[in-house]
Short mmCIF file of C-alpha atoms and ligand atoms in Angstrom, two decimals:
data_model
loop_
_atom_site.label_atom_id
_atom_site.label_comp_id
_atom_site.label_asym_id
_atom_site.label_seq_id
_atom_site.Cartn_x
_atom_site.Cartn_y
_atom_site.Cartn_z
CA UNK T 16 95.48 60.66 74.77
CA UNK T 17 96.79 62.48 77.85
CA UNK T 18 100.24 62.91 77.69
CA UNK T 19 100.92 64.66 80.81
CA UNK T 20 99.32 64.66 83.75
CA UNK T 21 100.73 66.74 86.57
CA UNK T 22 99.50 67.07 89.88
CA UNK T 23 101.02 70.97 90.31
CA UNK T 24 99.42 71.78 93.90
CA UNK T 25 96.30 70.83 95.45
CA UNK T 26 93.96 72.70 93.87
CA UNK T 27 95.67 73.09 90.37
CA UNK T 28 96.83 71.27 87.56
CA UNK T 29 97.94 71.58 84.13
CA UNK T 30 97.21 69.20 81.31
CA UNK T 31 98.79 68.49 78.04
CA UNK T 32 95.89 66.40 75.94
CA UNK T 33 93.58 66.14 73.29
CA UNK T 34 96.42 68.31 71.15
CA UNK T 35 96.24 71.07 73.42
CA UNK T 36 97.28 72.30 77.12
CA UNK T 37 94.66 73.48 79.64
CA UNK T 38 94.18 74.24 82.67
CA UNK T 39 92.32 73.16 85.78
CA UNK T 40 91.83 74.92 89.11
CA UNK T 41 89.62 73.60 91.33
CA UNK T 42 88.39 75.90 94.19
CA UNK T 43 86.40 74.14 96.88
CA UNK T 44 84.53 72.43 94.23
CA UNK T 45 84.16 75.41 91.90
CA UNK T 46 86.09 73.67 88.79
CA UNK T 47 87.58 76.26 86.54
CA UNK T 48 88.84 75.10 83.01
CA UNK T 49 91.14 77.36 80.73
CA UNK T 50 91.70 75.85 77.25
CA UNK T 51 94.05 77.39 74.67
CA UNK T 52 92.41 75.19 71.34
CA UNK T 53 94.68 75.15 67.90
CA UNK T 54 93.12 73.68 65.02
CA UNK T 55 95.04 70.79 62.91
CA UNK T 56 96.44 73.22 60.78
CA UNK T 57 95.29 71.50 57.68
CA UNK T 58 92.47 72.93 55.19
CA UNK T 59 90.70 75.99 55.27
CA UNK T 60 88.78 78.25 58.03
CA UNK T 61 85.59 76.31 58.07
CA UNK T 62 87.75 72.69 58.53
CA UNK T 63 90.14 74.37 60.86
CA UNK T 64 87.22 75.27 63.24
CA UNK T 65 85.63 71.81 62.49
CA UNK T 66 88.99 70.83 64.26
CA UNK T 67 89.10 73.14 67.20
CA UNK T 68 85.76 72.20 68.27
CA UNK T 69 86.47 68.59 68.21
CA UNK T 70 89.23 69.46 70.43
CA UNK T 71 87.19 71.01 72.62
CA UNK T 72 84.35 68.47 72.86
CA UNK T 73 86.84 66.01 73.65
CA UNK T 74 88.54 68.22 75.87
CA UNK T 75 85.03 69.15 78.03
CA UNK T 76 83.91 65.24 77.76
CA UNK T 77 86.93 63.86 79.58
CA UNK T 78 86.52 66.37 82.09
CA UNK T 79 82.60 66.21 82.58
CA UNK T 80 82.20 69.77 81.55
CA UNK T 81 80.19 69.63 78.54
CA UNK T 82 77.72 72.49 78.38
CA UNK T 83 79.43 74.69 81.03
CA UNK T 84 82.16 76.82 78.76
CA UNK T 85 81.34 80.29 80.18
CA UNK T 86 83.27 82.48 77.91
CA UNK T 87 85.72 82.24 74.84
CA UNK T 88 87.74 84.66 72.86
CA UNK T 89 88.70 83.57 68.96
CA UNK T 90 91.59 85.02 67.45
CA UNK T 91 90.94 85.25 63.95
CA UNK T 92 93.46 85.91 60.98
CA UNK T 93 90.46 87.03 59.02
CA UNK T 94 87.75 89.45 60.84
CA UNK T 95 86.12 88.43 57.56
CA UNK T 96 85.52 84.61 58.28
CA UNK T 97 83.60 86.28 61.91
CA UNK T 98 80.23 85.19 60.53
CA UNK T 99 81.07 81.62 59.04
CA UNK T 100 83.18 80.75 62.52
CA UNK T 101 80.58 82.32 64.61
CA UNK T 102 77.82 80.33 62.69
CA UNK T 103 79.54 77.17 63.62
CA UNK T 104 79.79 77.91 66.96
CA UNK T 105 76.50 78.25 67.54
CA UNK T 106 75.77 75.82 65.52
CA UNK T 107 78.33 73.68 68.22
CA UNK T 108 76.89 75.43 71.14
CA UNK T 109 72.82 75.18 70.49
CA UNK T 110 71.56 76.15 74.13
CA UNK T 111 75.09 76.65 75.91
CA UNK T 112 76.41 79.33 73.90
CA UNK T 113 79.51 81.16 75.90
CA UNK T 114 80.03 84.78 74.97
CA UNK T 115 82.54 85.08 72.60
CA UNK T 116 84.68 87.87 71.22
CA UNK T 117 86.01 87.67 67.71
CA UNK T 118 89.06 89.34 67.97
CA UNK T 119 91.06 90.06 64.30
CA UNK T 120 94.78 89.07 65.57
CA UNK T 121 96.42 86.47 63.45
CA UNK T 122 97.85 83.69 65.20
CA UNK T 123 101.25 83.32 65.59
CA UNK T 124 101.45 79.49 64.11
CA UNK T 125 102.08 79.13 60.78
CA UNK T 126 98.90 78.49 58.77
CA UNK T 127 96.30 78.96 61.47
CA UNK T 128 92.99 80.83 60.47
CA UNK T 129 91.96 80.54 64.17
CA UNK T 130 93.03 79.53 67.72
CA UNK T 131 90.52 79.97 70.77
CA UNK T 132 90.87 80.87 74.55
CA UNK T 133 88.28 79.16 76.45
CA UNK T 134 86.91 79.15 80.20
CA UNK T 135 84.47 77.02 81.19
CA UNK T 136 82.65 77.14 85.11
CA UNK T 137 81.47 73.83 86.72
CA UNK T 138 80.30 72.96 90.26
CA UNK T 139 81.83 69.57 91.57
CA UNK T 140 79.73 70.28 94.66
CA UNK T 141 78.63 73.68 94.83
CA UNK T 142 75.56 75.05 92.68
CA UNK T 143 76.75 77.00 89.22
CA UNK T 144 73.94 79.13 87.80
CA UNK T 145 74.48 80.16 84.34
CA UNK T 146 72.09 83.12 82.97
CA UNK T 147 72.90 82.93 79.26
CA UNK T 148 71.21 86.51 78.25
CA UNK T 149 72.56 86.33 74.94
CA UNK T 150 76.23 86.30 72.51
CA UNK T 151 77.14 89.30 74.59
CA UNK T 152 76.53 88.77 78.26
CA UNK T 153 76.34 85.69 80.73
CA UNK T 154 76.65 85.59 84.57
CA UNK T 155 77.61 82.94 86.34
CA UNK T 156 76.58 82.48 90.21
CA UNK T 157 78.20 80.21 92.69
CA UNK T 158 78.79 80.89 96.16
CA UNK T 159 76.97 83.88 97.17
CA UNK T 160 79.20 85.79 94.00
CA UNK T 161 77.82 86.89 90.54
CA UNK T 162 80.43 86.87 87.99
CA UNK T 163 79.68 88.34 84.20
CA UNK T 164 81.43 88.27 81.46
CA UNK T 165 80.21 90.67 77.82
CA UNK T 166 81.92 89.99 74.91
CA UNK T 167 82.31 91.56 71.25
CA UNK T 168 81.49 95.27 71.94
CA UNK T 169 81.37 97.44 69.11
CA UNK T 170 80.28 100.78 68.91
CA UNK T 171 77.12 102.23 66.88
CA UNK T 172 77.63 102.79 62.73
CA UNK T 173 77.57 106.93 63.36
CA UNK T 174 80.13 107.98 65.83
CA UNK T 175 83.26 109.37 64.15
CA UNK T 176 86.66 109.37 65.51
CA UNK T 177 88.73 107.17 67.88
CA UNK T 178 87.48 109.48 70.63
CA UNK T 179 83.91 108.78 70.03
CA UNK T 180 84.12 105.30 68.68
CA UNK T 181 86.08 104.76 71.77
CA UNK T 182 83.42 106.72 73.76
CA UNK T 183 80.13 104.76 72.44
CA UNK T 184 81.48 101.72 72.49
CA UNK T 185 82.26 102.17 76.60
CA UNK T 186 78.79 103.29 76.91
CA UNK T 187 77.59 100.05 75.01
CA UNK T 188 79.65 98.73 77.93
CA UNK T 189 77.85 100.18 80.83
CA UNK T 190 74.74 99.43 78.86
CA UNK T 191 75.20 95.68 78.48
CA UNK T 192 76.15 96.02 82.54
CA UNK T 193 73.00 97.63 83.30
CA UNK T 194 70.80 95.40 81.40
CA UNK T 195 72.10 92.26 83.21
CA UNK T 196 71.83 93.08 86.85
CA UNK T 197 75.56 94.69 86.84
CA UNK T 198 76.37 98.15 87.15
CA UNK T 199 80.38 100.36 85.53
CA UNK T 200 81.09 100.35 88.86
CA UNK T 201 81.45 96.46 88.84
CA UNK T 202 83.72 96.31 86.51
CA UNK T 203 87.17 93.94 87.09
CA UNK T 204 88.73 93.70 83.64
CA UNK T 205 88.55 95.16 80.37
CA UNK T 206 89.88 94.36 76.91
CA UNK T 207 90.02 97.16 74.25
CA UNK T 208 91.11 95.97 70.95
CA UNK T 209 92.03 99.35 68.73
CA UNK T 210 92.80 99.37 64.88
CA UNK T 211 95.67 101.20 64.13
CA UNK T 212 96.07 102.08 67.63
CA UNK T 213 99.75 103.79 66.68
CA UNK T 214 98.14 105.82 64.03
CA UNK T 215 98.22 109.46 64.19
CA UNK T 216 94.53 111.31 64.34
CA UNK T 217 94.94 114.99 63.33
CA UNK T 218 97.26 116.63 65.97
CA UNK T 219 97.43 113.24 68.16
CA UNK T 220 97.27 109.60 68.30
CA UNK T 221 94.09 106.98 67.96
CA UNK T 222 95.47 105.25 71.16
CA UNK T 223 95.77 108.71 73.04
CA UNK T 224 92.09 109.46 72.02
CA UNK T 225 90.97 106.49 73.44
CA UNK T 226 92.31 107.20 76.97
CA UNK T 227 91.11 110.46 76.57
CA UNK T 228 87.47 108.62 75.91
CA UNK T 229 88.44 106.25 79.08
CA UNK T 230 89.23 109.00 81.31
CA UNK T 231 86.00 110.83 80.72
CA UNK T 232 83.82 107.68 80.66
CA UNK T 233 85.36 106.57 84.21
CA UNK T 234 85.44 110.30 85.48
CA UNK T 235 83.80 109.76 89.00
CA UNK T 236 82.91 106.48 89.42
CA UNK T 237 84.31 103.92 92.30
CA UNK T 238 84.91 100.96 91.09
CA UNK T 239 84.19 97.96 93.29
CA UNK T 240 84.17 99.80 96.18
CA UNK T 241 82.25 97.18 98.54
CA UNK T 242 84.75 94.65 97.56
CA UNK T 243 87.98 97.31 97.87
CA UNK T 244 89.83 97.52 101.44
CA UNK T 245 89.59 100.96 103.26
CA UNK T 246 93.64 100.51 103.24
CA UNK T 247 93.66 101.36 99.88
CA UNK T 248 93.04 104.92 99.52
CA UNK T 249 93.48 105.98 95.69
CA UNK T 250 91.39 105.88 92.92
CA UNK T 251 90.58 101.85 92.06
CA UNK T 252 90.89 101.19 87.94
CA UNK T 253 89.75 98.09 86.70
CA UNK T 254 92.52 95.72 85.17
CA UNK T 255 92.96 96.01 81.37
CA UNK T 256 94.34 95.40 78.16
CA UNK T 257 94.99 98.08 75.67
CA UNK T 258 96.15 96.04 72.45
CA UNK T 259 96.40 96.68 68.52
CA UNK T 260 94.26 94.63 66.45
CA UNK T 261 93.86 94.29 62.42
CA UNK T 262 90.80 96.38 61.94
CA UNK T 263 89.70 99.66 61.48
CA UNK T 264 87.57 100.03 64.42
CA UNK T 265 87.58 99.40 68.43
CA UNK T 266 86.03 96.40 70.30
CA UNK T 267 85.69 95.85 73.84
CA UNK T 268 85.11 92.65 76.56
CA UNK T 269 84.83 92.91 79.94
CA UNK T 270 84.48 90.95 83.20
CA UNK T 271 82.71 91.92 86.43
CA UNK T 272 81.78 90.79 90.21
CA UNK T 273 79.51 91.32 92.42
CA UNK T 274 78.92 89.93 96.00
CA UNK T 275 77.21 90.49 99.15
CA UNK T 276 79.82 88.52 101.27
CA UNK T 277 82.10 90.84 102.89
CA UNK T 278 84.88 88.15 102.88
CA UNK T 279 85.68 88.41 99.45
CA UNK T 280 88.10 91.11 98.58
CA UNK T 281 88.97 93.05 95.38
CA UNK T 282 92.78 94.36 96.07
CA UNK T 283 94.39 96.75 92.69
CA UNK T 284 97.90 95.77 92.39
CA UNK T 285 100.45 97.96 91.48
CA UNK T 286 104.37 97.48 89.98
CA UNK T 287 106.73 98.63 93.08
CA UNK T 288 109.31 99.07 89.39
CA UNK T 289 106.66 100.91 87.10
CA UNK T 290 105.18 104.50 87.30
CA UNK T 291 101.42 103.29 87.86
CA UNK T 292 100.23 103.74 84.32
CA UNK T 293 97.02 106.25 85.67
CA UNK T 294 99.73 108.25 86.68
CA UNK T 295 102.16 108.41 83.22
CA UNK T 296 103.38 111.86 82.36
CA UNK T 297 101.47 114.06 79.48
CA UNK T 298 104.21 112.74 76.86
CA UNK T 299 102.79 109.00 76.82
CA UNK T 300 99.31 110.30 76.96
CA UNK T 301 97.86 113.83 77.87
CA UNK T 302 94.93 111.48 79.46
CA UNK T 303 96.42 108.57 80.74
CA UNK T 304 95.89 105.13 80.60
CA UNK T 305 93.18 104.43 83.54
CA UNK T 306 94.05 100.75 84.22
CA UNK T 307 95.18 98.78 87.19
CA UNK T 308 98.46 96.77 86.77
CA UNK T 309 96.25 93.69 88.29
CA UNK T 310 93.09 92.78 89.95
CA UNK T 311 93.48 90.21 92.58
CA UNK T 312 90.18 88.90 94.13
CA UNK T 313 90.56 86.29 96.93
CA UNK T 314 87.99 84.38 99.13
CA UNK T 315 87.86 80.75 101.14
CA UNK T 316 91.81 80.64 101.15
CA UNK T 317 91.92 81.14 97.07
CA UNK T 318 93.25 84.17 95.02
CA UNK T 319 92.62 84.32 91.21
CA UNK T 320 95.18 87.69 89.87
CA UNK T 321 93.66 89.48 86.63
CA UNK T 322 97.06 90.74 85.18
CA UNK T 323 97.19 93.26 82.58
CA UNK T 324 98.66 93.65 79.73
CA UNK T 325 102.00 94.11 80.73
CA UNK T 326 105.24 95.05 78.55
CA UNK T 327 108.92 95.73 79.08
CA UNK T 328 108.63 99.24 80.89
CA UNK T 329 110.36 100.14 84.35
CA UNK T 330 108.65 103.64 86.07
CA UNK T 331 107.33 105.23 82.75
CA UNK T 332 110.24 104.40 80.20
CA UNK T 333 110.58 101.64 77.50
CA UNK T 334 113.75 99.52 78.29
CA UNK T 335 115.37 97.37 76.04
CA UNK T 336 114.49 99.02 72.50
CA UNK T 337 114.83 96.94 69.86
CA UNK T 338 115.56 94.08 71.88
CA UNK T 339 112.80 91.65 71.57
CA UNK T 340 114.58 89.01 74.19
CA UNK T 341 115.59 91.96 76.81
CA UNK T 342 111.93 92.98 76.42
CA UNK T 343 110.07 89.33 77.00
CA UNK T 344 112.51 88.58 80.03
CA UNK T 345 111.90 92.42 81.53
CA UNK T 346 107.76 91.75 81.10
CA UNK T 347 107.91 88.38 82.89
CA UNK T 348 110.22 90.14 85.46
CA UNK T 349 107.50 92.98 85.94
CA UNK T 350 104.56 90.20 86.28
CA UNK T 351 107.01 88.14 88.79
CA UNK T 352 107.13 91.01 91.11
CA UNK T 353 103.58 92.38 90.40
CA UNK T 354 102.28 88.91 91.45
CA UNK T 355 104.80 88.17 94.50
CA UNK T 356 103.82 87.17 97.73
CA UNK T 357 106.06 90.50 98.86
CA UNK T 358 104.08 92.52 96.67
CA UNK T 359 100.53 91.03 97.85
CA UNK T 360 101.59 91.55 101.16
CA UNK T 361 102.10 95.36 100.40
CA UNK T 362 98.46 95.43 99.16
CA UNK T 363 97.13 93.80 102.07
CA UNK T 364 96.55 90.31 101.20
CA UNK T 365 98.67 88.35 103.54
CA UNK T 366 99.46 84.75 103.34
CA UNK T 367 99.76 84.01 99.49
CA UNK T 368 102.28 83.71 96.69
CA UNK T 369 102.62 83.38 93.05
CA UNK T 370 105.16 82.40 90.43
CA UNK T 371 105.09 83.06 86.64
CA UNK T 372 103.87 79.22 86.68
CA UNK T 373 100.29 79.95 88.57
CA UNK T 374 99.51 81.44 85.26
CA UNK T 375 96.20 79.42 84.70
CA UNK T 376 96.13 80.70 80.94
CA UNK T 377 98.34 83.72 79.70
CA UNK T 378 98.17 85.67 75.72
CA UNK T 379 101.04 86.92 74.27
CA UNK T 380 101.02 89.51 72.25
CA UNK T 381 103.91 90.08 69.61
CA UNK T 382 104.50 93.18 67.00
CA UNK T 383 106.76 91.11 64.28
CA UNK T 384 106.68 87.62 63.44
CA UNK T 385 110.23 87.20 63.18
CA UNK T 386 110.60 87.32 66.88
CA UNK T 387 107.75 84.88 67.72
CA UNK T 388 109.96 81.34 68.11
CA UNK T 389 112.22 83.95 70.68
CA UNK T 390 109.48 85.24 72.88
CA UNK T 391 108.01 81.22 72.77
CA UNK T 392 110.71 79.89 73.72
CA UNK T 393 111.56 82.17 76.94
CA UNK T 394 107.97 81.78 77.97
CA UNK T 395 107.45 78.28 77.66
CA UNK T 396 111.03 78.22 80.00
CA UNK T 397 109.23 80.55 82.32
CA UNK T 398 105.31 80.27 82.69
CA UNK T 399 105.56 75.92 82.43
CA UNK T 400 103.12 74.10 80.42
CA UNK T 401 100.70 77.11 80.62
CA UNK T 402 98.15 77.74 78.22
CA UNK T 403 99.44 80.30 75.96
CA UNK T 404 97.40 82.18 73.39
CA UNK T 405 100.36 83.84 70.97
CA UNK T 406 99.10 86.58 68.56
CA UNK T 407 100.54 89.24 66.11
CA UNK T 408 99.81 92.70 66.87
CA UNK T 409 100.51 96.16 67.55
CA UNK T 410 101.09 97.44 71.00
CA UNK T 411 99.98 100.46 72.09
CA UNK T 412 103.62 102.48 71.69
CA UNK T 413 106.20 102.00 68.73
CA UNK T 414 108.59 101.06 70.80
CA UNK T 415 107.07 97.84 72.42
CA UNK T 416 107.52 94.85 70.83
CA UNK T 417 106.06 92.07 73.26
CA UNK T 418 102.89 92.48 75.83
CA UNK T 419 102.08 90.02 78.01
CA UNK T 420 98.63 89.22 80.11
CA UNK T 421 96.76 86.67 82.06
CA UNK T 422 94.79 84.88 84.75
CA UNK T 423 97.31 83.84 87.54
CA UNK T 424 95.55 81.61 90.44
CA UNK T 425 97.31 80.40 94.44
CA UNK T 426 96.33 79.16 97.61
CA UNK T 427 96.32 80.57 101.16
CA UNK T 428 99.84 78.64 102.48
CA UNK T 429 99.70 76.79 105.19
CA UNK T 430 100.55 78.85 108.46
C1 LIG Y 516 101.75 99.83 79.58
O1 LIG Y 516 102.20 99.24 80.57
C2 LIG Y 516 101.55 99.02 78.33
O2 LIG Y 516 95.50 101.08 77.72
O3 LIG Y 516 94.34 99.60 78.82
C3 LIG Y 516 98.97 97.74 79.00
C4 LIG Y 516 97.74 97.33 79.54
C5 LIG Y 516 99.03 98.87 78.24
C6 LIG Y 516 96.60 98.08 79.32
C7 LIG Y 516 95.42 100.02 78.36
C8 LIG Y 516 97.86 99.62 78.01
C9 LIG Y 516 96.65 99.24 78.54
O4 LIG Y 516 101.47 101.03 79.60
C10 LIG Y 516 100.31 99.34 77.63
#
C-alpha cells in the first residue's frame, strides 16, 4: 500500500499511503502523527466519512497508533452535515474520542463533503497520558510537559454582535482552560474561524470587531511567561489564525503548554519583512490583530514552529494584488524567512534550521476556486510531500487571496 517511503532526517519522515500523505516525527520516542484524510470522493457525506475513517484506521494500524489521535479538525462543505459526521465519529472513536472542530470551509477537491486534519500522540518509550475531559478539551502529558488542545468553541445563543460573539466565545476559551488544569495565560495557538469576516458592521468591519474583542480579552495578561526568555522584552501573543469561514457566527480552537522544566522554551517569532501584525497602523484595524507571526517551542535538541496564518504582505501592505501566483510564492517566502535558522538565531534559539519542507502538516487557505490547481501546484513544488489541508475561504482583507499556516518541526544540528 505504501507508495513512498522516505527516510527525510532522523527524526522525520513523510509518507504517501493508505490514499493519503502523513506525517511522522519522532522525538526521543514521543511519536507524533499528522494525517491530512480525503474521502474516496464517491457517494454522499455519510459514505464519504465511512471512507475517511477507513483511511484512518488503516493509517493508525500500520503505525501502532490506534487509540492515540489527540486532536482533529474536519473541514466540512456543509456545517449542516456537523451532527451526522460528528455522530460517526464518535461512533468510530467510542472511548478515544480526539477533540474535534467542525470547521464550515469547503474543500478545495472537487466533490468532497469532508477532508480531516489529524494528530495523533504516542510514546515509543516514554509514558503518554491522555486526559480525555470531553469533545472540547484533552491534555496530553509526556515528559514533564502538559499539552491541551479545546476544540469547537462557540459562543452562548444571547450575545449580539461580532464584538460580543467574538468576546464570549474567548471567555468560553479561558473557561474551558480553567476547567482543565490550564490557565489564558497558557495559551500557544489559536484558531478563530469568523463568518463574513469582510462584512461591514455599522460604521466598521466584523473582522475589526473581533480584534477589538481580542485586544480587550488579552489586555494584561503574559502569556507563557515561565516558558518566554528574559531576552525577549515585548508583549508575547500567542500564534494564530484569523480565517473566513461559511457561517454566520465565530468559532474558536486553541492549543496550550505548560511545564515545570525550565529547559523548554517558548520563543515568539517575528517577520524581519512584515510590520509585526500587533503593531499594524489604525487603517487595517483601529485594534490590531494581537497574534504572534510563530510560536516556536524547543526542548531535548527538538523545535516544533506553530506558524500562523500567513499571507502575501511585506511591513503592513498587500503585495501582489490580484495576483494569486505573486501572492502564494510571496507567503512561502515570508514563512521561509520567518522559520530560518538566521531568523531563530535572532530570537535566541541557536543551533537550528528550517525549510518550507519541515512543514509536518500545513492548510491552505484560498478565496476563489479558480486559482486552487495554481496555489497546489507551487506548494506541492515547495513544502514536498507535506500534508496539505486546501480549503475555500475568505481571508481576513479583500485584497488577500491565499493564507497559508502550519506545524513546521527540526533538529538541533550537529555542532
Ligand atoms: C496578516 O498577516 C494576515 O487575526 O488572528 C493572519 C493570521 C492574519 C492571524 C488573526 C490574521 C490573523 O495580517 C491575517
Amino acid at each position: 500500500m505504501v507508495s513512498e517511503n522516505k527516510k527525510f532526517e532522523h527524526h522525520f519522515y513523510k509518507v504517501n499511503g493508505c490514499g493519503c500523505v502523513y506525517s511522522l516525527v519522532d522525538n526521543k520516542g514521543i511519536i507524533h502523527l499528522n494525517a491530512v484524510i480525503s474521502p474516496d470522493k464517491e457517494g454522499d457525506c455519510q459514505s464519504q466519512t465511512f471512507s475517511v475513517l477507513k483511511r484512518l484506521h488503516a493509517i493508525l494500524e500500520k503505525e501502532r497508533m490506534l487509540g492515540s489521535v489527540a486532536h482533529q479538525t474536519v473541514f466540512l462543505r456543509n456545517i449542516g452535515d456537523k451532527q451526522l459526521v460528528r455522530k460517526l465519529m464518535i461512533d468510530y472513536y467510542g472511548d478515544n474520542l480526539p477533540v474535534i472542530t467542525y470547521v464550515p470551509q469547503c474543500p478545495c477537491d472537487k466533490d468532497l463533503f469532508l477532508v480531516i486534519e489529524v494528530h495523533a500522540i504516542h510514546g515509543e518509550t516514554k509514558r503518554v497520558r491522555f486526559l480525555r475531559h470531553d469533545e472540547h478539551a484533552i491534555t496530553i502529558d509526556y515528559s514533564n510537559i502538559s499539552i491541551g488542545y479545546f476544540g469547537d468553541l462557540i459562543p452562548d445563543e444571547k450575545p449580539v454582535g461580532a464584538y460580543h460573539r467574538a468576546f464570549n466565545s474567548f471567555a468560553k476559551m479561558r473557561d474551558i482552560l480553567d476547567k482543565n488544569g490550564f490557565s489564558i495565560t497558557n495559551l500557544l495557538r489559536t484558531w478563530i474561524y469568523q463568518g463574513n469576516i469582510l462584512l461591514s458592521e455599522g460604521k466598521t468591519q466584523r473582522y475589526k470587531e473581533l480584534n477589538r474583542a481580542r485586544t480587550v480579552f488579552f489586555e494584561g495578561t503574559r502569556f507563557l511567561e515561565n516558558l518566554v526568555p528574559e531576552t525577549i522584552q515585548r508583549t508575547v501573543y500567542p500564534a494564530s489564525t484569523g480565517i473566513g469561514s461559511d457561517d454566520v457566527d465565530v468559532r474558536l480552537s486553541a492549543m496550550a503548554i505548560q511545564t515545570q522544566r525550565k529547559d523548554v522554551l517558548a520563543i515568539p517569532l517575528e517577520n524581519p519583512e512584515q510590520t509585526p501584525a500587533f503593531d499594524y497602523g489604525e487603517v487595517y484595524s483601529p485594534q490590531s490583530p494581537k497574534f504572534s507571526r510563530a510560536m516556536a517551542v524547543s526542548y531535548d535538541d527538538c523545535c516544533s514552529i506553530y506558524v500562523s496564518g500567513t499571507a502575501s504582505i511585506i511591513n503592513s501592505e498587500t503585495v501582489f494584488i490580484d495576483d494569486i501566483e505573486g501572492q502564494t510564492n510571496q507567503t512561502l517566502d515570508n514563512i521561509k524567512a520567518l522559520i530560518s535558522g538566521d531568523n531563530m538565531k535572532k530570537h535566541g534559539i541557536e543551533g537550528y534550521d528550517a525549510y518550507l519542507n519541515n512543514f509536518c502538516s500545513a492548510r491552505v487557505y484560498i478565496k476563489y476556486p479558480s486559482d486552487v490547481e495554481k496555489v497546489r501546484a507551487i506548494c506541492e513544488k515547495k513544502m514536498g510531500n507535506t500534508p496539505v489541508v486546501y480549503t475555500i475561504s475568505d481571508i481576513c482583507r479583500d485584497d488577500l487571496l491565499v493564507e497559508i499556516e502550519g506545524v513546521v518541526s527540526c533538529q538541533r544540528l550537529a555542532k
